[in-house]
C-alpha cells in the first residue's frame, strides 16, 4: 500500500511507504512502530530485534469503530441506532464548488441537491423529500457545534467530516429545526507531531456545454418572411430590407470562464496542544459576461489539554465579493431567455443609434424590427451590482472531566456577517419602448449576528455487559438582523464618467429604508444510549425548544424520539462466516420545523393614510389594517418512522445499508386566502392547516478491494426512491371552477393537490395537430379560431361552444420529482497513479421548459434552427404552422388567434422528460516519486487533471436538466432560465512538507 504512515510511538520520527509498500526506519529493539492509513485499523508492533516487519492492515474493525458525530456526542458506527450517512470528504474535495452543499450531490441516498453554474449561487438541498410549502426547506447545518449555513462564504476545503442525520433518532437532538434533516460538519484539526505544511492549487476553465441552436441573420429573415406572409401581414422593414446584420447574441453574452482555488494549511502540535491554520483564495469568473465571485478565508483551529481541562476554539474569517448586473431591477429579466430570443438582425450597438435617450447607441427592437428582447450586453454595461460579505464564524469551548465517566462542556459560538451591496444604473435603455429612467445609485448594508451558549453534561459508564452513555444540556441562541438602504437618482457626470456616490446624485429626494428583527431560542435536550453485550441497543432522545417567532401561547415544542437496534452477528447462535456484520434498526420520533419569519403571528398597520377633518380641512394622520395576524401559529411537526439494516460481508470488504422510511408532516404552514376588504392587503396570513407525507427506500453499497500487485480499488454507490403526497390542506375556500371546497394550492402551471405530490403540472393536454378543416369541425371545441396546422387540445369539460378550450380543461401531466436517483464514486490506484470518477443520475421527473416556451411561442423572437413547422406539404411533424402570435405595433390587422392558441403557456407542450445521467467528475492523478522530492524537503506531491460535468445523457431540450426551479417549493421543476452548470477542466497540484 502506498502512503501508509510509519512512526515510532512517542517520537516525531516517521516515514511513509513507497509505491510497493516498502519502508525503512531506524528504531531501537524496544521501540513500538505505529502503522496507520485512512479507512484501515492502525497497528502497533514492537521491533524486538526484527530487521524486517511485514504488516497487513485490515478494515473490518475500522469500519465498525468509525466515530460518527450525532450531535453533542460521538458514537461508534457499530452502536448507531439511527439513520445517518458519513460522506467521504476526500470525494467532495475533488469537485470544484462554490459551497459545500453543491458538493453533496450524489454522495448520499435520500439527499437531493439542485444547483446551477452562476458564480456565488446557492444550492437547494432536500433530505428525504419536501415536507413544507413555505420558507426554507434546506437542512439544518452544524459547523463545529455552531448553527450556521455553509454558504459560499465558507471554504469547502476546510471540511474534515460530513455526517447526514436523516431520521428522528439521529436528528431529534436538534428538535425544532431538524425536520428537514441535519448535516453536521467538522472542520480539520491539527495532530500531534512536527508542523506539517500542505499546499493545494488548482486552475480550471469553464464553458456552457450546451446551447440552443438559433438561426443566424439570413435564416431568421427567410423564416420571419414566411411567418408574416402566412399571417397576411406586411413584412417588417428590417426584414424586407435586410442590411446584412448578423449578431450571434450567445457569442456576445457567453465566454470561457475560469476557476482558481488555492489553499495553504499548517498543522501540528504536542501531546497537550494541537493547532491548524489555513488560508484560502477562490475565484470564479462566470461563463456569462459581467458575473464573477471571489472568496478569501482564514481558519484557526486549536485545542489544548491541561489536567482535567480541555480548551479549544474554531474560528473562520472570510471576505467574499460577487459582481453581476443589477438583476433585481424590475426592468431586467433572466438573461438565459434574452441571449436566445433576441433577433440576429439587430446590432449590439451602433453609432447610428446614438441619441439623447440612447447615449450608448445600443441595438434593440424598433418598429422596423419588432421585439421586446433585452440587449444583455447593454444591461452589463449600464447596470452593476457589487456585493461584499465579511463573515466571522466560530466557537470556543471548555471541557472539564469530573470523573472518568462524567464531563461538563461549555460551548460559546458566534456568527456575524457585515454585508454591503452597491447598485448603479447609468443612463440608457436596453429594450424597445423602455420607459425613460434616470441614472441612479443605491447602497444597502446589513449585519447578521447570531450567538449561542450551550451547557452539556456527557456521561458514559459500563458495568458487566451493560453500557450506558448520554448527554443532558441547555442552550440559548439569539439571532439579529439589521439592514438599511439609501438611494438617489440623477448621477453627476464629467467627461462621460459617472460619479457613483450617493451624495453626488441630484435626485429630488433621497430614498431611505431600514429594519431590524430578533429571534430568541432556548432549549433543553437529552439523549440516553443503552448497550447490552454489543447485541441489543436502545436510544431515547428529547428536545424542548422555545422560539420567539411563534404565537405566545405556542412557543414551546417538545420533540422526542426512540430507537432500537439488534446486532445479530454478535449472537451466539449466529454462525455465518461470510457475514461480518448484521444489524437491524428501527426508530420513531417527532421533529420540528420553523419555516416562517419574525412577527408573523401579529397584525400590521399601514400608517400612511390621512383623513381631512373640520372646516379648516385639517389633515390628520390615520392607520388602516394592512395584514391580519395569525394568533395560533405553532410548530410544523414531522413524525418519522425508519426501519433499517446494516450488513457487512467478507470482513466488511463489502457493505450494505438499507433503510425504509415514512414521514408525516403535520400542522404545515399554508397561506390562508382571505378577501382584501378584511384588511389583508399585505398578504394572506400563515396558518397551520397542511399535511404532507414522504416515504421511500434508500440503499447504500460499498466495496473495497486491495491486491498485492500495487493495484487497489474501491467503489461506493447509492440509490433512493422517494414518494411525496399532499395529505390535507385544511380550508382554503371555494374553488371557482367546481364550486366545491378547494383542495389544492396553485402556483403558475403547477398544482399541489390532496392525494398528489407537491408541484405537479396541471395544464391543458395537447392531442396532435389538425391536418385539415374536417378534423377541426369534428373537434368542435376549437372550430372558431383553429386552422390546419394548429395544435389540438383535449377538451375535458365540454361547454358546447366552438371556442371551448380554457382552464377547466386542465389535467395533471407529470411530477417534477425523480422516481429514482443514484450516485456512484469509484476510486482506484496503481503504483503512483490514481483514478476517480463520480456519476449522478435522476430519473422519472418531468421539467417545464419555460425558455423553450418563450422561443417557440412564435412571438417576436428568434427561431431555433431545428424547428420543423407544419405546412400542407410537411404534415409529418409535431411543430405547428408558422405564424405571428400578435400584430406588429404599426399594424392594425386582426390577431391570428389560432397561432396565439399554439403559444399557450398552460399546456403540456413545454413539459419534457427531465431524466439524466451525468459524469460529475473524472480525475486522473500521479504521485511524484519520493526520490525526486527529497532534495526539496517535500514529503509528497501529487499532480492531477480533472473534468467536471464532462457529459450529460438526457432527452431534455433545455440547457441543463439539473433545474433549481421557479418557486423552489411549489415549482421545483420549472426551468425559468436556470443558470446551467458549467463543464470545468482543471489541473492541480497538492504538496506536503
Tab-separated table of N, CA and C in Angstrom, residues 436-528:
chain	number	residue	atom	x	y	z
A	436	UNK	N	-38.452	55.815	-19.997
A	436	UNK	CA	-37.248	56.569	-19.633
A	436	UNK	C	-37.023	56.534	-18.125
A	437	UNK	N	-35.781	56.345	-17.752
A	437	UNK	CA	-35.453	56.275	-16.336
A	437	UNK	C	-34.110	56.922	-16.105
A	438	UNK	N	-34.048	57.724	-15.055
A	438	UNK	CA	-32.822	58.437	-14.745
A	438	UNK	C	-31.784	57.479	-14.183
A	439	UNK	N	-30.526	57.874	-14.303
A	439	UNK	CA	-29.463	57.112	-13.663
A	439	UNK	C	-29.681	57.136	-12.152
A	440	UNK	N	-29.129	56.116	-11.475
A	440	UNK	CA	-29.380	56.006	-10.037
A	440	UNK	C	-28.267	55.231	-9.362
A	441	UNK	N	-28.176	55.412	-8.064
A	441	UNK	CA	-27.243	54.668	-7.240
A	441	UNK	C	-27.966	54.274	-5.959
A	442	UNK	N	-27.690	53.080	-5.498
A	442	UNK	CA	-28.285	52.617	-4.251
A	442	UNK	C	-27.252	51.835	-3.456
A	443	UNK	N	-27.368	51.902	-2.150
A	443	UNK	CA	-26.446	51.164	-1.305
A	443	UNK	C	-27.203	50.564	-0.131
A	444	UNK	N	-27.092	49.242	-0.017
A	444	UNK	CA	-27.720	48.542	1.091
A	444	UNK	C	-26.661	47.947	2.003
A	445	UNK	N	-26.903	48.046	3.296
A	445	UNK	CA	-25.966	47.488	4.268
A	445	UNK	C	-26.745	46.685	5.302
A	446	UNK	N	-26.129	45.631	5.753
A	446	UNK	CA	-26.787	44.801	6.741
A	446	UNK	C	-25.781	44.103	7.625
A	447	UNK	N	-26.242	43.734	8.803
A	447	UNK	CA	-25.419	42.938	9.705
A	447	UNK	C	-26.250	41.799	10.250
A	448	UNK	N	-25.709	40.614	10.133
A	448	UNK	CA	-26.307	39.427	10.726
A	448	UNK	C	-25.480	39.046	11.941
A	449	UNK	N	-26.144	38.760	13.053
A	449	UNK	CA	-25.446	38.377	14.271
A	449	UNK	C	-26.184	37.230	14.932
A	450	UNK	N	-25.451	36.166	15.204
A	450	UNK	CA	-26.012	35.024	15.910
A	450	UNK	C	-25.009	34.585	16.960
A	451	UNK	N	-25.465	34.457	18.193
A	451	UNK	CA	-24.568	33.920	19.214
A	451	UNK	C	-25.278	32.844	20.011
A	452	UNK	N	-24.492	31.870	20.438
A	452	UNK	CA	-25.007	30.633	21.018
A	452	UNK	C	-24.243	30.308	22.293
A	453	UNK	N	-24.978	29.898	23.327
A	453	UNK	CA	-24.374	29.424	24.569
A	453	UNK	C	-24.964	28.057	24.895
A	454	UNK	N	-24.079	27.078	25.137
A	454	UNK	CA	-24.525	25.710	25.398
A	454	UNK	C	-23.814	25.154	26.627
A	455	UNK	N	-24.597	24.502	27.475
A	455	UNK	CA	-24.057	23.791	28.634
A	455	UNK	C	-24.493	22.333	28.507
A	456	UNK	N	-23.533	21.412	28.473
A	456	UNK	CA	-23.885	19.993	28.335
A	456	UNK	C	-23.077	19.155	29.312
A	457	UNK	N	-23.717	18.075	29.782
A	457	UNK	CA	-23.077	17.054	30.606
A	457	UNK	C	-23.087	15.745	29.827
A	458	UNK	N	-21.914	15.193	29.585
A	458	UNK	CA	-21.800	13.901	28.921
A	458	UNK	C	-21.395	12.844	29.942
A	459	UNK	N	-22.039	11.692	29.873
A	459	UNK	CA	-21.701	10.616	30.807
A	459	UNK	C	-21.571	9.304	30.051
A	460	UNK	N	-20.745	8.420	30.581
A	460	UNK	CA	-20.533	7.105	29.970
A	460	UNK	C	-20.079	6.149	31.061
A	461	UNK	N	-20.776	5.011	31.168
A	461	UNK	CA	-20.459	4.082	32.258
A	461	UNK	C	-20.729	2.649	31.792
A	462	UNK	N	-19.850	1.741	32.184
A	462	UNK	CA	-20.006	0.326	31.850
A	462	UNK	C	-20.027	-0.491	33.135
A	463	UNK	N	-20.901	-1.492	33.186
A	463	UNK	CA	-20.911	-2.440	34.305
A	463	UNK	C	-21.389	-3.783	33.780
A	464	UNK	N	-20.570	-4.786	34.025
A	464	UNK	CA	-20.826	-6.125	33.488
A	464	UNK	C	-21.000	-6.027	31.974
A	465	UNK	N	-22.097	-6.496	31.444
A	465	UNK	CA	-22.341	-6.440	29.995
A	465	UNK	C	-23.183	-5.230	29.587
A	466	UNK	N	-23.419	-4.364	30.549
A	466	UNK	CA	-24.257	-3.194	30.283
A	466	UNK	C	-23.385	-1.955	30.050
A	467	UNK	N	-23.847	-1.114	29.160
A	467	UNK	CA	-23.153	0.140	28.895
A	467	UNK	C	-24.191	1.231	28.649
A	468	UNK	N	-24.037	2.336	29.343
A	468	UNK	CA	-24.927	3.479	29.100
A	468	UNK	C	-24.070	4.713	28.871
A	469	UNK	N	-24.556	5.576	28.035
A	469	UNK	CA	-23.937	6.888	27.851
A	469	UNK	C	-24.999	7.842	27.343
A	470	UNK	N	-24.734	9.103	27.491
A	470	UNK	CA	-25.724	10.074	27.058
A	470	UNK	C	-25.279	11.489	27.313
A	471	UNK	N	-26.226	12.401	27.120
A	471	UNK	CA	-25.936	13.818	27.268
A	471	UNK	C	-27.182	14.528	27.769
A	472	UNK	N	-26.988	15.534	28.609
A	472	UNK	CA	-28.034	16.451	29.047
A	472	UNK	C	-27.521	17.858	28.802
A	473	UNK	N	-28.422	18.766	28.401
A	473	UNK	CA	-27.926	20.100	28.106
A	473	UNK	C	-28.984	21.173	28.050
A	474	UNK	N	-28.500	22.399	28.062
A	474	UNK	CA	-29.338	23.586	27.915
A	474	UNK	C	-28.634	24.529	26.953
A	475	UNK	N	-29.380	25.108	26.001
A	475	UNK	CA	-28.785	26.012	25.021
A	475	UNK	C	-29.637	27.260	24.868
A	476	UNK	N	-28.991	28.340	24.489
A	476	UNK	CA	-29.665	29.597	24.157
A	476	UNK	C	-29.036	30.160	22.890
A	477	UNK	N	-29.879	30.629	21.984
A	477	UNK	CA	-29.375	31.263	20.763
A	477	UNK	C	-30.162	32.536	20.496
A	478	UNK	N	-29.450	33.584	20.124
A	478	UNK	CA	-30.060	34.862	19.742
A	478	UNK	C	-29.618	35.201	18.329
A	479	UNK	N	-30.576	35.561	17.484
A	479	UNK	CA	-30.289	35.893	16.089
A	479	UNK	C	-30.827	37.288	15.816
A	480	UNK	N	-29.978	38.150	15.282
A	480	UNK	CA	-30.378	39.526	14.987
A	480	UNK	C	-30.032	39.861	13.543
A	481	UNK	N	-30.900	40.629	12.926
A	481	UNK	CA	-30.687	41.138	11.575
A	481	UNK	C	-30.958	42.632	11.561
A	482	UNK	N	-30.016	43.391	11.057
A	482	UNK	CA	-30.209	44.825	10.869
A	482	UNK	C	-29.875	45.164	9.426
A	483	UNK	N	-30.682	46.012	8.817
A	483	UNK	CA	-30.407	46.387	7.433
A	483	UNK	C	-30.874	47.798	7.173
A	484	UNK	N	-30.238	48.434	6.227
A	484	UNK	CA	-30.619	49.781	5.811
A	484	UNK	C	-30.315	49.945	4.337
A	485	UNK	N	-31.025	50.849	3.709
A	485	UNK	CA	-30.820	51.105	2.280
A	485	UNK	C	-31.047	52.585	2.014
A	486	UNK	N	-30.200	53.129	1.150
A	486	UNK	CA	-30.356	54.513	0.716
A	486	UNK	C	-30.047	54.589	-0.767
A	487	UNK	N	-30.761	55.452	-1.464
A	487	UNK	CA	-30.524	55.588	-2.888
A	487	UNK	C	-30.980	56.942	-3.395
A	488	UNK	N	-30.364	57.362	-4.499
A	488	UNK	CA	-30.763	58.618	-5.143
A	488	UNK	C	-30.635	58.448	-6.653
A	489	UNK	N	-31.254	59.328	-7.376
A	489	UNK	CA	-31.223	59.294	-8.836
A	489	UNK	C	-30.529	60.538	-9.373
A	490	UNK	N	-30.192	60.473	-10.656
A	490	UNK	CA	-29.557	61.611	-11.310
A	490	UNK	C	-28.077	61.700	-11.001
A	491	UNK	N	-27.299	60.742	-11.472
A	491	UNK	CA	-25.864	60.737	-11.200
A	491	UNK	C	-25.161	61.850	-11.963
A	492	UNK	N	-24.197	62.474	-11.306
A	492	UNK	CA	-23.398	63.506	-11.952
A	492	UNK	C	-22.373	62.857	-12.878
A	493	UNK	N	-21.995	63.592	-13.934
A	493	UNK	CA	-21.037	63.073	-14.904
A	493	UNK	C	-19.976	64.129	-15.207
A	494	UNK	N	-18.805	63.630	-15.599
A	494	UNK	CA	-17.741	64.522	-16.060
A	494	UNK	C	-16.963	63.784	-17.138
A	495	UNK	N	-16.956	64.330	-18.338
A	495	UNK	CA	-16.267	63.711	-19.479
A	495	UNK	C	-16.721	62.275	-19.703
A	496	UNK	N	-18.017	62.050	-19.539
A	496	UNK	CA	-18.571	60.721	-19.775
A	496	UNK	C	-18.425	59.758	-18.618
A	497	UNK	N	-17.747	60.159	-17.536
A	497	UNK	CA	-17.568	59.312	-16.370
A	497	UNK	C	-18.615	59.666	-15.309
A	498	UNK	N	-19.197	58.621	-14.694
A	498	UNK	CA	-20.234	58.823	-13.692
A	498	UNK	C	-19.625	58.884	-12.294
A	499	UNK	N	-20.155	59.791	-11.483
A	499	UNK	CA	-19.867	59.794	-10.054
A	499	UNK	C	-20.920	58.911	-9.391
A	500	UNK	N	-20.486	57.913	-8.651
A	500	UNK	CA	-21.432	56.906	-8.157
A	500	UNK	C	-21.607	56.939	-6.640
A	501	UNK	N	-21.241	58.045	-6.013
A	501	UNK	CA	-21.556	58.183	-4.599
A	501	UNK	C	-22.956	58.769	-4.452
A	502	UNK	N	-23.616	58.407	-3.364
A	502	UNK	CA	-24.998	58.865	-3.159
A	502	UNK	C	-25.067	60.386	-3.083
A	503	UNK	N	-24.077	61.016	-2.466
A	503	UNK	CA	-24.122	62.468	-2.312
A	503	UNK	C	-23.916	63.210	-3.629
A	504	UNK	N	-23.357	62.541	-4.633
A	504	UNK	CA	-23.140	63.213	-5.914
A	504	UNK	C	-24.363	63.165	-6.808
A	505	UNK	N	-25.383	62.390	-6.423
A	505	UNK	CA	-26.603	62.307	-7.218
A	505	UNK	C	-27.481	63.526	-6.940
A	506	UNK	N	-28.328	63.866	-7.891
A	506	UNK	CA	-29.113	65.108	-7.805
A	506	UNK	C	-30.603	64.834	-7.815
A	507	UNK	N	-31.046	63.821	-7.092
A	507	UNK	CA	-32.469	63.487	-7.080
A	507	UNK	C	-33.248	64.519	-6.298
A	508	UNK	N	-34.554	64.556	-6.575
A	508	UNK	CA	-35.427	65.478	-5.856
A	508	UNK	C	-35.521	65.117	-4.384
A	509	UNK	N	-35.389	63.856	-4.090
A	509	UNK	CA	-35.463	63.432	-2.696
A	509	UNK	C	-34.833	62.070	-2.535
A	510	UNK	N	-34.151	61.825	-1.427
A	510	UNK	CA	-33.492	60.530	-1.226
A	510	UNK	C	-34.496	59.455	-0.840
A	511	UNK	N	-34.123	58.221	-1.154
A	511	UNK	CA	-34.892	57.059	-0.724
A	511	UNK	C	-34.109	56.377	0.379
A	512	UNK	N	-34.754	56.169	1.520
A	512	UNK	CA	-34.068	55.528	2.643
A	512	UNK	C	-35.035	54.597	3.351
A	513	UNK	N	-34.597	53.379	3.584
A	513	UNK	CA	-35.408	52.412	4.323
A	513	UNK	C	-34.497	51.651	5.264
A	514	UNK	N	-35.082	50.914	6.169
A	514	UNK	CA	-34.284	50.113	7.086
A	514	UNK	C	-35.169	49.259	7.962
A	515	UNK	N	-34.561	48.356	8.656
A	515	UNK	CA	-35.330	47.498	9.547
A	515	UNK	C	-34.415	46.632	10.380
A	516	UNK	N	-34.980	46.006	11.394
A	516	UNK	CA	-34.234	45.057	12.203
A	516	UNK	C	-35.201	44.072	12.827
A	517	UNK	N	-34.716	42.886	13.123
A	517	UNK	CA	-35.539	41.896	13.802
A	517	UNK	C	-34.649	41.018	14.654
A	518	UNK	N	-35.274	40.302	15.561
A	518	UNK	CA	-34.535	39.475	16.507
A	518	UNK	C	-35.314	38.207	16.802
A	519	UNK	N	-34.593	37.097	16.881
A	519	UNK	CA	-35.176	35.805	17.226
A	519	UNK	C	-34.448	35.246	18.447
A	520	UNK	N	-35.213	34.731	19.396
A	520	UNK	CA	-34.652	34.113	20.592
A	520	UNK	C	-35.106	32.668	20.653
A	521	UNK	N	-34.168	31.750	20.902
A	521	UNK	CA	-34.476	30.329	21.014
A	521	UNK	C	-33.764	29.779	22.246
A	522	UNK	N	-34.506	29.121	23.116
A	522	UNK	CA	-33.904	28.451	24.273
A	522	UNK	C	-34.361	27.000	24.281
A	523	UNK	N	-33.486	26.093	24.706
A	523	UNK	CA	-33.764	24.670	24.540
A	523	UNK	C	-33.193	23.855	25.692
A	524	UNK	N	-33.896	22.749	25.993
A	524	UNK	CA	-33.398	21.689	26.857
A	524	UNK	C	-33.279	20.435	26.004
A	525	UNK	N	-32.232	19.637	26.233
A	525	UNK	CA	-32.021	18.473	25.385
A	525	UNK	C	-31.455	17.318	26.199
A	526	UNK	N	-31.629	16.129	25.673
A	526	UNK	CA	-31.075	14.957	26.338
A	526	UNK	C	-31.106	13.736	25.442
A	527	UNK	N	-30.155	12.837	25.681
A	527	UNK	CA	-30.119	11.571	24.957
A	527	UNK	C	-29.558	10.500	25.894
A	528	UNK	N	-30.140	9.300	25.801
A	528	UNK	CA	-29.650	8.150	26.559
A	528	UNK	C	-29.435	6.998	25.595
